[in-house]
XYZ file of C-alpha atoms in Angstrom:
578
model
C 22.987 51.801 -36.050
C 24.802 53.569 -33.213
C 26.524 51.699 -30.414
C 23.838 52.957 -28.139
C 21.200 51.373 -30.354
C 23.143 48.120 -30.375
C 23.350 48.246 -26.604
C 19.580 48.656 -26.382
C 19.144 45.710 -28.729
C 21.442 43.593 -26.552
C 19.380 44.467 -23.454
C 16.187 43.471 -25.219
C 17.727 40.261 -26.524
C 18.520 39.083 -23.020
C 14.898 39.359 -21.906
C 12.054 36.971 -22.470
C 9.516 37.679 -25.201
C 7.028 38.875 -22.555
C 9.535 41.379 -21.115
C 10.580 42.509 -24.599
C 6.990 43.400 -25.493
C 6.901 45.680 -22.438
C 10.379 47.116 -23.047
C 10.244 48.062 -26.733
C 8.024 51.154 -26.258
C 10.441 52.325 -23.565
C 13.430 51.887 -25.873
C 11.640 53.722 -28.637
C 10.779 56.600 -26.290
C 14.420 56.768 -25.181
C 15.521 57.219 -28.767
C 17.494 54.063 -29.363
C 16.625 54.155 -33.029
C 18.509 56.071 -35.735
C 18.564 59.858 -35.226
C 17.223 59.642 -31.627
C 19.110 61.058 -28.619
C 19.825 57.698 -26.967
C 20.157 56.832 -23.295
C 23.285 58.954 -22.849
C 21.371 62.145 -23.664
C 18.516 61.532 -21.172
C 18.070 63.698 -18.123
C 18.545 62.218 -14.690
C 14.835 62.076 -13.904
C 13.969 60.475 -17.192
C 16.856 57.985 -16.830
C 15.574 56.945 -13.408
C 12.102 56.418 -14.849
C 13.536 54.305 -17.643
C 15.561 52.156 -15.244
C 12.414 51.618 -13.175
C 10.548 50.510 -16.282
C 13.446 48.210 -17.144
C 13.233 46.575 -13.700
C 9.455 46.115 -14.041
C 9.921 44.626 -17.491
C 12.636 42.245 -16.333
C 10.525 41.118 -13.337
C 7.484 40.610 -15.515
C 9.562 38.583 -17.933
C 11.014 36.345 -15.240
C 7.570 35.869 -13.655
C 6.086 34.959 -17.017
C 8.922 32.500 -17.564
C 8.317 30.906 -14.149
C 4.610 30.544 -14.925
C 5.293 28.999 -18.312
C 7.931 26.507 -17.111
C 6.320 23.055 -16.911
C 6.291 21.505 -13.445
C 7.277 17.898 -12.890
C 4.267 15.660 -12.324
C 2.538 12.391 -13.126
C 2.482 13.059 -16.875
C 6.296 13.104 -16.907
C 6.438 9.687 -15.225
C 3.742 8.333 -17.563
C 5.901 9.361 -20.528
C 8.867 7.500 -19.023
C 6.739 4.401 -18.371
C 5.407 4.491 -21.945
C 8.970 4.688 -23.276
C 9.948 1.667 -21.184
C 6.955 -0.339 -22.416
C 7.795 0.511 -26.046
C 11.328 -0.856 -25.656
C 12.667 -4.322 -24.786
C 13.041 -4.976 -21.076
C 16.511 -4.375 -19.667
C 17.108 -6.080 -16.321
C 19.068 -4.055 -13.760
C 22.466 -5.450 -12.846
C 23.619 -5.909 -9.256
C 26.412 -3.598 -8.166
C 26.933 -5.159 -4.719
C 30.277 -6.532 -3.527
C 30.124 -9.800 -1.584
C 30.291 -8.104 1.799
C 26.901 -6.536 1.069
C 25.241 -9.194 -1.097
C 25.988 -11.976 1.415
C 24.975 -9.884 4.393
C 22.613 -11.465 6.944
C 19.461 -9.634 7.989
C 20.804 -8.833 11.471
C 23.787 -7.049 9.920
C 21.623 -5.287 7.349
C 19.565 -3.840 10.191
C 22.713 -2.305 11.672
C 22.941 0.144 8.772
C 20.654 2.844 10.133
C 20.134 6.398 8.900
C 21.567 9.154 11.089
C 18.705 11.350 12.370
C 20.788 14.490 12.013
C 21.311 13.638 8.338
C 17.668 13.074 7.412
C 16.777 14.959 4.259
C 14.830 18.219 4.840
C 16.118 18.627 8.383
C 17.070 22.221 7.537
C 13.514 23.058 6.487
C 10.460 23.653 8.685
C 8.347 20.996 6.979
C 7.134 18.356 9.491
C 8.083 15.622 7.004
C 11.653 14.345 6.887
C 13.195 11.751 4.621
C 15.558 8.907 5.499
C 17.021 6.235 3.266
C 17.676 2.508 3.112
C 21.134 1.284 2.194
C 21.713 -1.406 -0.391
C 22.356 -4.901 0.893
C 21.138 -8.527 0.751
C 18.542 -8.915 -2.018
C 18.299 -5.139 -2.415
C 21.151 -5.377 -4.889
C 20.353 -2.698 -7.487
C 20.184 1.015 -6.646
C 17.061 3.107 -7.065
C 17.318 6.742 -8.098
C 15.669 9.231 -5.713
C 15.059 12.892 -6.539
C 13.282 15.770 -4.842
C 11.025 18.247 -6.594
C 11.556 21.891 -5.683
C 9.733 24.765 -7.425
C 8.519 22.341 -10.046
C 11.974 21.019 -10.985
C 13.394 17.583 -10.093
C 16.898 17.272 -8.649
C 18.571 13.962 -7.835
C 19.553 13.315 -4.217
C 23.028 11.792 -4.644
C 23.997 8.763 -2.596
C 25.993 9.693 0.489
C 27.371 7.035 2.836
C 27.728 9.760 5.458
C 23.970 9.633 6.013
C 24.316 6.175 7.644
C 25.591 4.767 10.898
C 27.249 1.443 10.055
C 27.706 0.403 13.721
C 30.369 -2.313 14.037
C 30.258 -3.513 10.419
C 33.678 -3.946 8.849
C 34.197 -3.357 5.132
C 36.121 -1.156 2.751
C 34.391 2.200 3.232
C 35.685 3.320 -0.162
C 33.509 0.603 -1.730
C 30.377 2.367 -0.539
C 31.009 5.240 -2.954
C 29.888 2.958 -5.779
C 26.630 1.914 -4.118
C 23.279 3.687 -3.816
C 19.885 3.920 -2.187
C 17.696 0.821 -1.804
C 14.575 2.754 -0.790
C 13.383 5.417 1.609
C 11.430 6.091 4.797
C 9.090 8.954 5.608
C 9.285 10.298 9.168
C 6.753 12.607 10.792
C 5.669 13.544 14.355
C 2.587 11.316 14.322
C 2.404 10.325 18.011
C 3.590 13.431 19.823
C 4.793 16.906 18.797
C 8.509 17.189 18.144
C 9.160 13.434 18.070
C 9.794 12.012 14.611
C 8.298 8.594 13.918
C 8.634 6.480 10.808
C 5.220 6.392 9.104
C 6.015 4.918 5.685
C 8.610 2.493 4.349
C 9.316 1.921 0.649
C 11.753 -0.929 0.101
C 12.084 -3.855 -2.291
C 10.326 -4.539 -5.613
C 7.118 -2.434 -5.465
C 6.429 -3.008 -1.758
C 5.564 -0.328 0.788
C 4.103 -0.150 4.295
C 2.247 2.662 6.069
C 1.100 3.226 9.655
C -1.040 5.765 11.480
C -1.019 6.967 15.062
C -0.126 4.303 17.677
C 0.218 1.627 14.990
C 3.153 -0.644 14.146
C 4.065 -2.134 10.787
C 2.116 -5.175 9.657
C 0.814 -5.939 6.183
C 2.270 -4.408 3.000
C 0.951 -2.747 -0.118
C 2.415 -3.281 -3.579
C 2.365 -1.400 -6.833
C 1.467 -4.386 -9.019
C 1.321 -8.188 -8.825
C 1.797 -10.491 -11.830
C 0.872 -14.194 -11.800
C 0.686 -14.382 -7.988
C -0.166 -17.773 -6.487
C -0.115 -19.671 -9.782
C 1.923 -22.835 -10.455
C 4.269 -20.726 -12.582
C 7.007 -18.295 -11.594
C 5.637 -15.069 -10.160
C 6.912 -11.833 -11.669
C 7.804 -9.029 -9.276
C 7.611 -5.555 -10.834
C 9.948 -3.077 -9.147
C 10.039 0.657 -8.563
C 13.219 1.927 -10.235
C 13.027 5.664 -9.624
C 11.267 8.040 -7.218
C 10.557 11.764 -7.176
C 9.399 13.340 -3.902
C 7.848 16.795 -3.787
C 9.477 18.725 -0.947
C 6.580 19.765 1.333
C 6.093 23.334 2.465
C 6.121 24.176 6.192
C 2.333 24.106 6.535
C 1.764 21.058 4.302
C 0.205 18.061 6.036
C 0.581 15.773 3.041
C 3.497 14.383 1.047
C 3.294 13.653 -2.686
C 5.765 11.488 -4.564
C 5.981 9.673 -7.889
C 7.373 6.264 -8.803
C 8.476 4.639 -12.055
C 7.904 0.892 -12.173
C 9.442 -1.597 -14.581
C 9.127 -5.335 -15.150
C 9.563 -7.976 -17.821
C 5.992 -7.612 -19.109
C 4.807 -4.280 -17.742
C 5.798 -0.769 -16.761
C 3.959 1.797 -14.706
C 3.762 5.361 -13.426
C 2.421 6.085 -9.942
C 1.458 9.148 -7.955
C 1.198 8.715 -4.178
C -0.132 11.299 -1.722
C 0.318 10.436 1.948
C -1.824 12.125 4.622
C -0.764 11.129 8.168
C -3.233 10.875 11.024
C -4.924 8.482 13.418
C -5.735 6.661 10.199
C -3.129 7.189 7.501
C -4.567 7.711 4.023
C -2.515 7.044 0.913
C -4.087 8.191 -2.367
C -2.774 6.374 -5.440
C -2.971 7.029 -9.164
C -1.628 4.087 -11.178
C -0.995 4.119 -14.938
C 0.099 0.677 -16.148
C 1.376 -0.314 -19.606
C 1.838 -3.848 -20.919
C 4.750 -4.538 -23.223
C 4.135 -5.621 -26.799
C 2.906 -9.226 -26.814
C 2.757 -9.457 -23.025
C -0.176 -11.445 -21.701
C 0.191 -12.228 -17.972
C -2.216 -14.856 -16.713
C -3.070 -12.634 -13.741
C -2.587 -8.910 -13.467
C -3.127 -7.848 -9.842
C -4.133 -4.239 -9.131
C -3.730 -2.658 -5.654
C -2.282 -5.841 -4.123
C -2.005 -6.310 -0.362
C 0.315 -8.867 1.233
C -0.137 -10.125 4.783
C 0.379 -13.070 7.146
C -1.992 -15.537 8.789
C -0.555 -18.447 10.758
C -3.445 -19.450 13.022
C -6.364 -18.060 15.002
C -9.766 -19.087 16.427
C -11.094 -19.939 12.961
C -8.144 -22.351 12.544
C -6.508 -23.088 15.896
C -2.846 -23.977 16.244
C -2.086 -27.709 16.106
C 0.667 -27.295 18.683
C 0.329 -25.686 22.149
C 1.189 -21.971 22.178
C 0.540 -19.267 24.777
C -0.532 -16.944 21.955
C -4.190 -17.562 20.965
C -3.611 -16.069 17.510
C -0.713 -15.086 15.248
C -1.646 -13.005 12.240
C -1.308 -9.535 10.678
C -4.804 -9.924 9.211
C -7.612 -12.358 9.938
C -10.022 -11.744 7.080
C -10.777 -10.307 3.659
C -13.610 -7.771 3.514
C -15.274 -6.843 0.218
C -17.953 -4.316 -0.568
C -19.369 -4.959 -4.037
C -20.621 -2.383 -6.466
C -24.155 -3.296 -5.431
C -23.347 -2.460 -1.802
C -23.184 -6.070 -0.574
C -20.670 -6.724 2.191
C -18.700 -9.989 2.352
C -16.381 -11.263 5.073
C -13.994 -14.100 4.278
C -11.994 -15.387 7.294
C -8.423 -16.335 6.382
C -6.867 -19.769 6.727
C -3.395 -21.271 6.499
C -4.061 -24.032 3.932
C -2.179 -27.227 3.260
C -1.599 -26.102 -0.346
C -2.043 -22.882 -2.294
C -5.709 -21.871 -2.434
C -7.235 -19.204 -4.682
C -10.684 -17.688 -4.177
C -12.396 -15.150 -6.447
C -15.261 -12.799 -5.571
C -16.803 -11.307 -8.691
C -17.675 -7.611 -8.642
C -18.330 -4.689 -10.940
C -16.945 -1.311 -9.869
C -16.299 -2.489 -6.310
C -16.745 0.067 -3.563
C -13.860 -1.373 -1.578
C -11.878 -4.380 -0.374
C -9.088 -5.026 2.068
C -7.304 -7.272 4.533
C -8.492 -6.467 8.046
C -7.312 -7.218 11.568
C -10.618 -7.510 13.424
C -10.383 -7.727 17.188
C -8.080 -5.252 18.963
C -8.056 -6.616 22.507
C -4.542 -7.573 23.639
C -5.967 -10.783 25.122
C -6.656 -12.051 21.601
C -2.902 -12.238 20.929
C -0.985 -12.049 24.250
C 2.202 -11.152 22.366
C 4.318 -8.488 24.086
C 7.048 -8.601 21.459
C 5.187 -8.481 18.147
C 2.013 -6.673 19.270
C -0.337 -8.007 16.614
C -3.100 -6.012 18.300
C -1.479 -2.784 17.012
C -1.047 -3.799 13.380
C -3.271 -1.870 10.960
C -5.857 -3.044 8.511
C -5.616 -1.806 4.918
C -8.754 -0.864 2.989
C -8.716 -0.134 -0.765
C -11.330 2.394 -1.904
C -11.504 2.833 -5.715
C -12.010 6.446 -6.818
C -12.547 5.892 -10.538
C -14.344 3.309 -12.700
C -12.700 -0.125 -12.321
C -15.220 -2.017 -14.448
C -15.763 -5.755 -14.117
C -13.382 -8.138 -12.425
C -12.682 -10.187 -9.333
C -11.308 -9.575 -5.882
C -8.862 -12.462 -5.608
C -7.599 -14.008 -2.383
C -4.456 -16.138 -2.470
C -3.666 -18.237 0.615
C -0.282 -19.967 0.749
C 0.805 -22.523 3.346
C 3.389 -21.380 5.862
C 4.994 -23.126 8.819
C 5.813 -19.941 10.776
C 5.029 -16.249 11.012
C 8.102 -15.085 9.053
C 6.407 -15.606 5.679
C 3.779 -13.307 4.218
C 1.413 -15.990 2.946
C -1.756 -14.002 2.203
C -2.348 -11.843 -0.880
C -5.431 -10.044 -2.116
C -5.699 -8.055 -5.344
C -8.097 -6.828 -8.003
C -8.057 -8.778 -11.281
C -9.610 -6.665 -14.077
C -11.691 -8.510 -16.644
C -10.559 -6.349 -19.573
C -7.193 -4.979 -20.630
C -6.613 -2.115 -23.083
C -4.717 -2.605 -26.348
C -0.951 -2.191 -26.481
C 0.183 1.392 -25.985
C -2.792 2.476 -23.881
C -2.431 2.646 -20.092
C -4.721 1.044 -17.570
C -5.875 3.741 -15.146
C -6.633 2.786 -11.557
C -7.142 5.430 -8.883
C -7.786 4.524 -5.256
C -7.358 5.509 -1.627
C -5.726 3.207 0.897
C -6.899 3.537 4.499
C -4.465 2.194 7.113
C -6.678 1.922 10.177
C -7.370 0.180 13.476
C -11.020 1.298 13.478
C -12.436 -1.459 11.295
C -16.137 -0.949 12.218
C -15.915 2.632 10.926
C -15.254 1.289 7.421
C -18.785 -0.136 7.307
C -20.934 2.919 6.700
C -24.654 2.582 7.397
C -26.481 0.144 9.653
C -24.975 -3.109 8.437
C -23.515 -5.352 11.145
C -20.284 -7.289 10.823
C -18.663 -10.561 11.852
C -16.731 -9.867 15.046
C -15.109 -13.297 15.224
C -15.216 -16.830 13.864
C -14.442 -19.786 16.125
C -13.906 -23.342 14.978
C -14.590 -26.333 17.225
C -15.740 -29.923 17.357
C -19.523 -30.134 17.179
C -21.210 -31.325 20.348
C -24.581 -32.072 21.897
C -25.914 -32.283 25.454
C -26.458 -35.837 26.676
C -29.278 -36.767 29.006
C -26.866 -36.395 31.931
C -26.194 -32.795 30.762
C -22.606 -33.600 29.868
C -21.557 -32.362 26.441
C -20.331 -34.947 23.962
C -18.901 -34.693 20.467
C -21.347 -35.643 17.744
C -18.879 -36.141 14.892
C -19.567 -32.772 13.305
C -17.457 -29.698 12.699
C -18.844 -26.507 14.260
C -18.326 -22.844 13.468
C -19.435 -20.220 15.973
C -19.899 -16.852 14.278
C -20.449 -13.699 16.331
C -22.350 -10.967 14.477
C -22.562 -7.498 16.002
C -23.279 -3.932 14.925
C -25.924 -1.209 14.667
C -28.557 -3.150 12.733
C -28.632 -5.833 15.450
C -28.495 -3.420 18.380
C -31.481 -1.512 16.996
C -33.747 -4.533 16.759
C -36.871 -4.050 18.910
C -37.021 -6.137 22.043
C -38.373 -9.602 21.313
C -37.626 -9.411 17.563
C -35.385 -12.232 16.385
C -33.392 -12.291 13.143
C -33.083 -15.473 11.105
C -29.969 -17.116 9.706
C -29.743 -17.994 6.021
C -27.029 -20.611 5.478
C -25.681 -22.393 2.418
C -22.872 -24.808 1.620
C -21.203 -26.484 -1.339
C -22.060 -30.029 -2.414
C -19.263 -31.492 -0.321
C -20.966 -30.322 2.882
C -23.886 -31.753 4.832
C -25.491 -29.113 7.045
C -26.342 -30.908 10.303
C -27.897 -27.992 12.139
C -27.775 -24.332 13.104
C -28.579 -22.431 16.293
C -28.930 -18.649 16.570
C -28.667 -17.125 20.060
C -28.557 -13.560 21.373
C -25.159 -12.549 22.717
C -25.789 -10.085 25.578
C -22.057 -9.456 26.023
C -21.824 -7.846 22.580
C -25.461 -6.866 21.983
C -25.221 -9.095 18.935
C -26.080 -12.647 17.931
C -24.082 -15.883 17.794
C -24.691 -18.444 15.078
C -23.546 -22.028 15.666
C -23.206 -23.792 12.325
C -22.622 -27.592 12.426
C -21.571 -29.544 9.335
C -20.196 -32.861 8.141
C -17.760 -33.149 5.241
C -18.463 -35.840 2.681
C -14.866 -35.864 1.448
C -12.396 -34.363 3.960
C -9.663 -34.319 1.290
C -11.637 -31.812 -0.823
C -12.179 -28.118 -0.145
C -15.616 -26.967 1.000
C -17.459 -23.630 1.023
C -19.886 -22.331 3.652
C -21.781 -19.055 3.944
C -24.212 -17.419 6.332
C -26.032 -14.112 6.742
C -28.577 -12.752 9.236
C -31.863 -11.295 7.992
C -35.120 -9.822 9.211
C -37.682 -10.863 6.656
C -36.326 -9.739 3.290
C -33.983 -7.198 4.868
C -30.282 -8.133 5.120
C -28.903 -7.138 8.521
C -25.273 -8.271 8.260
C -22.434 -8.854 5.901
C -22.256 -12.336 4.371
C -19.838 -14.691 6.109
C -18.032 -16.874 3.569
C -15.631 -19.557 4.698
C -13.522 -21.904 2.637
C -12.451 -25.078 4.385
C -9.180 -26.319 2.898
C -8.585 -30.052 2.595
C -8.078 -31.534 6.034
C -5.355 -33.898 4.864
C -1.994 -32.357 3.975
C -1.326 -32.409 0.264
C 1.682 -34.395 -0.854
C 3.175 -31.327 -2.517
C 2.845 -29.067 0.543
C 6.631 -28.880 1.014
C 7.036 -27.983 -2.648
C 4.733 -25.020 -2.210
C 6.497 -23.943 0.980
C 9.925 -24.076 -0.632
C 8.700 -22.273 -3.739
C 7.164 -19.501 -1.656
C 10.338 -19.039 0.395
C 12.336 -18.817 -2.839
C 10.141 -15.917 -3.944
C 10.862 -13.886 -0.814
């Protein structure tokens, strides 16, 4: 074969198979085979035509290659999670020097990302990315990558992205550290002003806020054995991949790889900012061989309740209520709505609400008036509710509420989660898809005409004496305000009825249902006596019109009124888990 033929073969060899299929007729026409004139003998016009065909062929080949190249996505993370589950668990090892591991929270807060060094600042996307530095209990680095044109590239740790304020340490030591987590910033409140809208830091925890909201409760990837008298296991996100948004994108998608002693998981998150932030989640969870957690908690939420009208403070305080959430709402697969006011118990309390394919559940902050909280510093009136809306078949299970005693508002003592009834065999993932709504418009969550519980107030029961002075009658009273469309639409003169029930430990002394003109709703006063104050008691109530249910069902669990002897044990154990 002539050198010219060899040269043509070399050109073809450098092209993809798709380009080669287009090029070979051109090479044959040019005479690259034996006895043909070859490229050197072509006229100028024909040579130009050939070069044009070569360019078309090369472009077609590169385009075909780009189309065929697999793009990084959830399946890649699922494969990594499956590989982790198939292998023995390897615990990450701390890489922190003492100056970082022994750091106090006030000093940790000094390590702030520099706005000019946010990731994606050079691009027109409205989303920017900032990072958390390692320190305190965040003692093992997490790997963070960005996805561009379908390919994942690690974002290397760079201490230059942080302002360390007045902290003193060997700056050379930071070269061996890494990221602890990340923050998403976006102009949610006003154009051109970047606000933090999502925080991902520690174990599998994350927080999200919408417009004019401030951080409150947290979401988690997975909970294992939460609230049980055994050590809780905290699965952790070990690696993240964030898809770099395009300039006109109004959503951010990222992936997370989770690992733990008894489970691994792959997650896809898609964040859509707005007045209500919406976070869509796809979770694929594997159990390790032989792993059998007592409780596997899906879509967990973690919040705080110290006191409120349903359980007033025992010591004087100018703040009427201190809580990030004041109740658990559940909508069952049959459409029934349930409202469970939260309490701060004397010992750990667990409540289960059975459901099949639930339509939703969440921890809500009902009541947005500032006067309910009177807190200028912590602004509990601006903390969002979080509502979990399943988007695939979850089967049978329970919405579980875990209430843990706390002496102050620094502890997250409330957890809710979905406990599935069935688990797949080893090697098969559990698939849970859901949307998380971070909102301050709680009534909008209740589609249809059903009315809700606006507030629950707890008081000493009383009666009017003959002299019209009120006197305690030895009962415990709950005043429950129901309001909403079904009650507002009642014809004038039509009265609903209250259906009430209680557990065996409760004697129902009396009920009174009154219209509440201030809210266009109705107030139920529910008076009871406890047979054994040291035992827990359950109450429920719902308003009806004949056979028609007008409201959600109010369910309240009264914890034991006497402090349990092991209360301090529970408090210390909970603080150790933080």
